[in-house]
Short mmCIF file of C-alpha atoms in Angstrom, two decimals:
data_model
loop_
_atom_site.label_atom_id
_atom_site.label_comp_id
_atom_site.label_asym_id
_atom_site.label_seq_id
_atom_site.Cartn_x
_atom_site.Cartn_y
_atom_site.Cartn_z
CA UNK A 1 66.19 111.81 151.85
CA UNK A 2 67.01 113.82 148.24
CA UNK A 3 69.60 115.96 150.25
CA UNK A 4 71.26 113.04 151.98
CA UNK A 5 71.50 111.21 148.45
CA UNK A 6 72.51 114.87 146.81
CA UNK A 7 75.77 115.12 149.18
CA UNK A 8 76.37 111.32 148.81
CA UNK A 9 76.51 111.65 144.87
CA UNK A 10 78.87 114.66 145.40
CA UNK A 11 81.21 112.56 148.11
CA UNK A 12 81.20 110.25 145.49
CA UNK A 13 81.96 112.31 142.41
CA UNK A 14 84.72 113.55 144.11
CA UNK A 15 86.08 110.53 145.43
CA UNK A 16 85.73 109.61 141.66
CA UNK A 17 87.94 112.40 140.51
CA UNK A 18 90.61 112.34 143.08
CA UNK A 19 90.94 108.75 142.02
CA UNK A 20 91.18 109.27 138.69
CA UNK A 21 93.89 111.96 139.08
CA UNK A 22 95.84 109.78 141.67
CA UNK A 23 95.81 107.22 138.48
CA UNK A 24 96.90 109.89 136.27
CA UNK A 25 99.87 110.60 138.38
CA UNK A 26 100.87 107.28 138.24
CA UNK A 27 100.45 106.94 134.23
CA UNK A 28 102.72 109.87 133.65
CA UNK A 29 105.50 107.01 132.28
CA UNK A 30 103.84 104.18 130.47
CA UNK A 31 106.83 102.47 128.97
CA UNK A 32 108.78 104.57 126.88
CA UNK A 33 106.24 107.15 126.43
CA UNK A 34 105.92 110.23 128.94
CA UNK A 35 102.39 111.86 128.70
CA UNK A 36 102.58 115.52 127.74
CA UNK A 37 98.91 116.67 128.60
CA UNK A 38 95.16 115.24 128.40
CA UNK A 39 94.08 116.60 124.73
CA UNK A 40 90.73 114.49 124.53
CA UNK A 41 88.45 112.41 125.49
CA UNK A 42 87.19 110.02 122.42
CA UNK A 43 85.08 107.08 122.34
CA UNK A 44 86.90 104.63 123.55
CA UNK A 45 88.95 106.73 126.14
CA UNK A 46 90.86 109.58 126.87
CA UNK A 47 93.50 110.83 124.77
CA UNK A 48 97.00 112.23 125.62
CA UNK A 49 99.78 113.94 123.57
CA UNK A 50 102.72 112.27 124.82
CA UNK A 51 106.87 112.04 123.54
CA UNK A 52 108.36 109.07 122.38
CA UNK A 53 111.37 109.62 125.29
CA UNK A 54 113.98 107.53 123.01
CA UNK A 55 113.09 109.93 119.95
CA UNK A 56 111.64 112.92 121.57
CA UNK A 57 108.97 112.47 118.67
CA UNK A 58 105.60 113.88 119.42
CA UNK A 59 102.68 110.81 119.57
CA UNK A 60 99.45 110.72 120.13
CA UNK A 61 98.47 107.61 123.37
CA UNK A 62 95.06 106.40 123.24
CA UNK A 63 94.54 104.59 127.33
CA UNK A 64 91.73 102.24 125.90
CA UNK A 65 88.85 102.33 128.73
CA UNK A 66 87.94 98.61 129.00
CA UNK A 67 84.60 97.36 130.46
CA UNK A 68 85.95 94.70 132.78
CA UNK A 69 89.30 96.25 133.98
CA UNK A 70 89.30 93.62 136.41
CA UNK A 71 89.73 90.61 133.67
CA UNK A 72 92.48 92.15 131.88
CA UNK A 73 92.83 93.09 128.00
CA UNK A 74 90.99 90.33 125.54
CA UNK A 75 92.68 88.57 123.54
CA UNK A 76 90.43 89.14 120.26
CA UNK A 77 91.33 92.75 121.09
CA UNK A 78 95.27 92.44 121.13
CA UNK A 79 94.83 90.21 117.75
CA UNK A 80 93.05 92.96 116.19
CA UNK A 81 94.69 95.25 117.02
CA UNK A 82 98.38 93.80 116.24
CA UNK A 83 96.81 93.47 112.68
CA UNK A 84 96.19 97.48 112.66
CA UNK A 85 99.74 98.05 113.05
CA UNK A 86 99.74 96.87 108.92
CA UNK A 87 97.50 99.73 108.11
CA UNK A 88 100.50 102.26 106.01
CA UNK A 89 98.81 104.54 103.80
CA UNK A 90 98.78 108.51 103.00
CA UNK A 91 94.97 108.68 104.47
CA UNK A 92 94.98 106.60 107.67
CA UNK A 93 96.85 107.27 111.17
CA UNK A 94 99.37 105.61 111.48
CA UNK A 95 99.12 103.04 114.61
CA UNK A 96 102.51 103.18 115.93
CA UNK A 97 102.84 101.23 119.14
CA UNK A 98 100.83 99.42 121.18
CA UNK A 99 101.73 99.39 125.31
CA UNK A 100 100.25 96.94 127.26
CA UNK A 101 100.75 96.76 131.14
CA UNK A 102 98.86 95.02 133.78
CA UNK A 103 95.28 95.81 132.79
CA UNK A 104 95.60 99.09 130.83
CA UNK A 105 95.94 99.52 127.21
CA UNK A 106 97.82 102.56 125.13
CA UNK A 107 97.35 102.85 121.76
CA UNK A 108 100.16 105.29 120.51
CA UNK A 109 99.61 107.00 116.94
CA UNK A 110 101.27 109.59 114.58
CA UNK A 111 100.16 113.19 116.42
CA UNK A 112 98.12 115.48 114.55
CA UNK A 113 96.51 118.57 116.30
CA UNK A 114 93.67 119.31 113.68
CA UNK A 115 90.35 117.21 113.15
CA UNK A 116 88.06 118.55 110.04
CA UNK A 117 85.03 119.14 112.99
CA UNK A 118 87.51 121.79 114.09
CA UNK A 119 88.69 122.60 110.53
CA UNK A 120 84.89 123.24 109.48
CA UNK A 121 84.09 125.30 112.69
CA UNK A 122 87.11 127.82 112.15
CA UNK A 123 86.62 127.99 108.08
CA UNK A 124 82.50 128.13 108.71
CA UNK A 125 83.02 130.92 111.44
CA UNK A 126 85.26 132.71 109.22
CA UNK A 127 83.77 132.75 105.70
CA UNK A 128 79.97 131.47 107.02
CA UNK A 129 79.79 128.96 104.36
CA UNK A 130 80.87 125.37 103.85
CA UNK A 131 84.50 124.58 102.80
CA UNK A 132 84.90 125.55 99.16
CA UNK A 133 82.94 122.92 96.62
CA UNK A 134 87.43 122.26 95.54
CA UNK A 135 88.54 121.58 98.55
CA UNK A 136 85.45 119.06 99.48
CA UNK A 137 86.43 117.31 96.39
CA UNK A 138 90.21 116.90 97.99
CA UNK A 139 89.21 116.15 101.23
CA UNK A 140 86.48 113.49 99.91
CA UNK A 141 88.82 111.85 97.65
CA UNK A 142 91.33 111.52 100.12
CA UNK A 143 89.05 109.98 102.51
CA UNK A 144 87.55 107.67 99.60
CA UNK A 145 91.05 106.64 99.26
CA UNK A 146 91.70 105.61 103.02
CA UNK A 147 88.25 103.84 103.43
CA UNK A 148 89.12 101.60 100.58
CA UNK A 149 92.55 100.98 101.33
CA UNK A 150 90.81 99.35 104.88
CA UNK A 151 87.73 97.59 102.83
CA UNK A 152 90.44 96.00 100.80
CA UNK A 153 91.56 94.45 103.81
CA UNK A 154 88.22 93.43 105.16
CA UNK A 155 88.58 96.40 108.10
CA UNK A 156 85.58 98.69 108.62
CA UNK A 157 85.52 101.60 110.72
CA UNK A 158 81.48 101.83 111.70
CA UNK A 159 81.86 105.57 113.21
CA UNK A 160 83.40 107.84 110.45
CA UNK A 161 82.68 111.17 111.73
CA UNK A 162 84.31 114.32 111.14
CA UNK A 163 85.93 114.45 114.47
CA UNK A 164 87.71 110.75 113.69
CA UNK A 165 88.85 112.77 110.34
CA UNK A 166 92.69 114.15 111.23
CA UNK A 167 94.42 116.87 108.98
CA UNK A 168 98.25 117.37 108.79
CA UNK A 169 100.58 120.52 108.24
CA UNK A 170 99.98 119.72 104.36
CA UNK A 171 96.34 119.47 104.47
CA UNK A 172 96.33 115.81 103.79
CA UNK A 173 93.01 113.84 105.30
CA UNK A 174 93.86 110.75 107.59
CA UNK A 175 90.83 108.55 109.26
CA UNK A 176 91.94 107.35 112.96
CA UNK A 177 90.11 105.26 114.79
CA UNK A 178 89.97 102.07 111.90
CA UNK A 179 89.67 98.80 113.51
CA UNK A 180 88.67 99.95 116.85
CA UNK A 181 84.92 98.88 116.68
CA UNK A 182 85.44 95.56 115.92
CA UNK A 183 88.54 95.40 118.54
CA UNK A 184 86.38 96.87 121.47
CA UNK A 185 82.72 97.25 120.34
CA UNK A 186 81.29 101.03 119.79
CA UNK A 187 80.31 102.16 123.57
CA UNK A 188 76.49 104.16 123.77
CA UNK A 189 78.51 106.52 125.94
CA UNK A 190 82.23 108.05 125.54
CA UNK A 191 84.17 107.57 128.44
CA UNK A 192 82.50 111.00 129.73
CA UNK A 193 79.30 109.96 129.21
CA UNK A 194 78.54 112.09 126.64
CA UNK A 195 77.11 110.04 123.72
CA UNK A 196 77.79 108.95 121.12
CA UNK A 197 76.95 110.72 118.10
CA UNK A 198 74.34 108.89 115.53
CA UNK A 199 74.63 111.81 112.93
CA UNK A 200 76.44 109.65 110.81
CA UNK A 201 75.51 105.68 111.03
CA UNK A 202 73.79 104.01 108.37
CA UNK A 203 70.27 103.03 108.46
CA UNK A 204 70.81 99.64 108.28
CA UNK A 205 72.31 99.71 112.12
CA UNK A 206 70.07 101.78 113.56
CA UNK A 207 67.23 98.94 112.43
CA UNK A 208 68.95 96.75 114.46
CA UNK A 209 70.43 94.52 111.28
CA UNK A 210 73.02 92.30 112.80
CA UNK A 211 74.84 91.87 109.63
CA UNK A 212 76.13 94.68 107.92
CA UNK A 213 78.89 95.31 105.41
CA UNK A 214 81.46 98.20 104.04
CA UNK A 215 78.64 99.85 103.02
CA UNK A 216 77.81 101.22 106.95
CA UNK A 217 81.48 103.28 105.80
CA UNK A 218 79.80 104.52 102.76
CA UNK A 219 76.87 106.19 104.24
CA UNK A 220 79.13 108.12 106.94
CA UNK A 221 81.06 109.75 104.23
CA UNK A 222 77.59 110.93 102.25
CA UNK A 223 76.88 112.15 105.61
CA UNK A 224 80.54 114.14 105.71
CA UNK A 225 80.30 114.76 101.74
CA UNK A 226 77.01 117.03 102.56
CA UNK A 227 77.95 118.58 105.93
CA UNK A 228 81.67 120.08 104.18
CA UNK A 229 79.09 121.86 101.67
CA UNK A 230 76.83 123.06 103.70
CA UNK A 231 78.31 123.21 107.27
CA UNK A 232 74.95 121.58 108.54
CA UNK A 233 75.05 118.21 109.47
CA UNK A 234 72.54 116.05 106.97
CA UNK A 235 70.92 114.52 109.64
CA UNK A 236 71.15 115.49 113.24
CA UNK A 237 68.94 113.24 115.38
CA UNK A 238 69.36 112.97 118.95
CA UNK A 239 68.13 109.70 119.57
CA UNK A 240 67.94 106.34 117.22
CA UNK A 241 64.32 107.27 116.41
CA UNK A 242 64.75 111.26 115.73
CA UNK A 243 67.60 109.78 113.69
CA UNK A 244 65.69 107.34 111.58
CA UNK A 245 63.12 110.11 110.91
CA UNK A 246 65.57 112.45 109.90
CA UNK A 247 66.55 110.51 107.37
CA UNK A 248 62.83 109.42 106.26
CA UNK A 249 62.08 112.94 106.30
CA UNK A 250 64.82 113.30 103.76
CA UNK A 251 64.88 110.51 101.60
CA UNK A 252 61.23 109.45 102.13
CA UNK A 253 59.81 106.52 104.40
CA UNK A 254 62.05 103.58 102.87
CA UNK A 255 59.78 100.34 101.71
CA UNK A 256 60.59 97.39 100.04
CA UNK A 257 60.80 98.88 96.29
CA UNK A 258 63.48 101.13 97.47
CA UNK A 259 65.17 98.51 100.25
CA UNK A 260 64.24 95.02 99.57
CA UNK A 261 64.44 93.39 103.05
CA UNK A 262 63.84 96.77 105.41
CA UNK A 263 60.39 95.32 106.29
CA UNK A 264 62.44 92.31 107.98
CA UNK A 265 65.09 94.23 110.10
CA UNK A 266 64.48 94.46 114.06
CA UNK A 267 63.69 97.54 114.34
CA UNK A 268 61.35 98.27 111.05
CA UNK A 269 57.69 99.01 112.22
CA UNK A 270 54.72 99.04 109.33
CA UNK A 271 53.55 102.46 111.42
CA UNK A 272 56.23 104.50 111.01
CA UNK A 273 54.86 107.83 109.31
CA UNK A 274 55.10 107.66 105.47
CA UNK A 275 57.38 110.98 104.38
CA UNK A 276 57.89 112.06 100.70
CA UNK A 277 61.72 112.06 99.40
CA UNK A 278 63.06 115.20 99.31
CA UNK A 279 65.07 117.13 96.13
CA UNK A 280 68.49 116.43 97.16
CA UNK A 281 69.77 119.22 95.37
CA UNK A 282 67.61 122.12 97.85
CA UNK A 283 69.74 121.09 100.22
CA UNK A 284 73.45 121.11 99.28
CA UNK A 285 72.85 123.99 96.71
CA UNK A 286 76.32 124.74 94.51
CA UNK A 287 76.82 120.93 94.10
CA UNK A 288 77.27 120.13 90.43
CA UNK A 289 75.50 117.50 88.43
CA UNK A 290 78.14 114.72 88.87
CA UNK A 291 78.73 115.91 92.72
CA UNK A 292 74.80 115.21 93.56
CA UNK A 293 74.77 112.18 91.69
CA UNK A 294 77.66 110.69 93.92
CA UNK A 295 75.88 111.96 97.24
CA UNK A 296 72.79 110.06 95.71
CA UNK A 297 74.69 106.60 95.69
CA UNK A 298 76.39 107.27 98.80
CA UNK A 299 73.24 107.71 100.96
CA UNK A 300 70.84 105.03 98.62
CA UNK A 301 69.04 102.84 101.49
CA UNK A 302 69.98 99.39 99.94
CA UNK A 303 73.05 98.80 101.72
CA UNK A 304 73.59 96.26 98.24
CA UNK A 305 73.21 98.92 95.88
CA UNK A 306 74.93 101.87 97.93
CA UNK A 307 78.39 102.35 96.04
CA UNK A 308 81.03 100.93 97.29
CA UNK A 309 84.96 103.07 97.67
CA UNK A 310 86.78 101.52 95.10
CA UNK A 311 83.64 102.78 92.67
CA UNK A 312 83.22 105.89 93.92
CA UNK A 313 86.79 106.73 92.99
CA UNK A 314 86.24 105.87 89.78
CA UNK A 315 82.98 108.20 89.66
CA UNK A 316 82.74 111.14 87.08
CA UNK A 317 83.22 113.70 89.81
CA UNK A 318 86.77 113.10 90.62
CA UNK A 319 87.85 113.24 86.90
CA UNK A 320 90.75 114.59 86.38
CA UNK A 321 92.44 114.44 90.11
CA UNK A 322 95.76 112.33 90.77
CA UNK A 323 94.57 108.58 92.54
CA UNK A 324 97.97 108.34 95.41
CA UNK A 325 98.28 104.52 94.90
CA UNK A 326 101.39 104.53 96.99
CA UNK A 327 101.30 103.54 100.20
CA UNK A 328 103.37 104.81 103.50
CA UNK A 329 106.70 103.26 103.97
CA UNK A 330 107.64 101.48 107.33
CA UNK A 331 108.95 103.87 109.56
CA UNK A 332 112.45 102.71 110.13
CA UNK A 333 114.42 103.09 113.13
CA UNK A 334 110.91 103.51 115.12
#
């Protein structure tokens, strides 16, 4: 009966929908927060611009969608993420708050309107080219800088992406998002079902290794490095395997020479088509000597041998620009 089932699926979708706004209604106050608009649905939920009410500051809430509603918050989640509230530097978000009632969960961070997908998009649409080779140098330093001020602390993010990348009024680079994977697990699907983007994840996870390191973080921003030059992502697959051959395809059909230990991983299979590496420098054209050579290291298969943040900032191509050691101060009176 394919039209009974059609007009059952609809009953239900909108059954669905009238619930959820019935919940949004009722989430308009969650403590001492009163929820502006719906801005966004991420990856692990949907995402409101709110106002502190004490304040009247502006904040960004996070309601974290959690897979068993029913049995409450974990408590592995609520220890990591009490540890996130440490985070104060210039290049991360600042996680202000955390609200927890019943079985819902807000995450409440500094606002900021701009992400660098939507920076990119404007600047490409404008000028049809990438962001200017100075600027990419800025904006990858900064984000260099915030990566490693997490690594330090043993933090990865696992899904550095230029939509997870925030700009401010003074066109400083903050990563959001830190922590969260290892608080709540990445989700195949976003909260709307759309999924989740594998543009930027490191080989290494999509062969199924079950241990991986800081370098997963290090990949991504090769990924981001590339795509600011060229407006293009590097690789744009649209499924784990289109993915891992996008990369092959690119930096030739890995073997053990190149990645001692891929023949081991899960996922590797002896049958996978042998490609040829590519030239890097055909395809992020304008990229200097020292630039490509960086982009090489970031994106080397060997998670062991990929470079790690505190060495890239010490690479060749950010001579000459100022390292911001200091970190934010506490925000008093908050």
């Amino acid at each position: 009966m394919p039209a009974e089932d059609d007009t059952r699926e609809r009953r239900e979708a909108e059954r669905r929908r009238l619930e959820e706004r019935r919940r949004e209604e009722e989430d308009k106050e969650t403590g001492p927060y009163q929820k502006l608009e719906k801005i966004g649905e991420g990856t692990y939920g949907v995402v409101y611009k709110a106002t502190h009410r004490p304040t009247g500051r502006v904040v960004a809430m996070k309601k974290i969608r959690l897979e068993n509603e029913d049995e409450g918050v974990p408590s592995t989640a609520i220890r990591e993420i009490s540890l996130l509230k440490e985070l104060k530097h210039n290049h991360v978000v600042q996680l202000l708050d955390v609200v927890h009632e019943e079985s819902k969960l807000f995450l409440v961070f500094e606002f900021l309107e701009l992400d660098l997908k939507k920076y990119m998009d404007t600047h490409t649409k404008a000028q049809n080219t990438g962001l200017p080779l100075q600027q990419v140098k800025e904006y990858l330093h900064q984000l260099i800088q915030g990566v490693e001020f997490c690594h330090q602390r043993r933090i990865l993010h696992r899904d550095l992406k230029p939509q997870n990348l925030l700009i401010d009024e003074h066109r400083n680079l903050k990563l959001a998002d830190f922590g969260l994977a290892r608080a709540f697990g990445i989700p195949l699907r976003t909260y709307t079902h759309e999924v989740i983007t594998l543009w930027y994840r490191a080989p290494e996870i999509l062969m199924g290794s079950r241990h991986y390191s800081t370098a997963v973080d290090m990949w991504s921003i090769g990924c981001i490095f590339a795509e600011m030059i060229t407006k293009r992502p590097l690789f744009p697959g649209d499924s784990e395997i289109d993915e891992m051959f996008k990369i092959f395809k690119i930096l030739g059909t890995p073997n053990e020479t190149v990645w001692p230990g891929v023949s081991a991983l899960k996922d590797w299979n002896p049958e996978f088509p042998k490609w040829q590496r590519k030239d890097l420098r055909t395809l992020v054209p304008g990229l200097d000597d020292e630039g490509l050579d960086l982009l090489e290291q970031l994106i080397d298969y060997n998670p062991a041998r990929r470079i790690s943040a505190k060495r890239a900032l010490l690479h060749p191509y950010f001579d000459g620009m100022a390292h911001s050691t200091h970190h934010r101060m506490d925000m008093r009176g908050y």
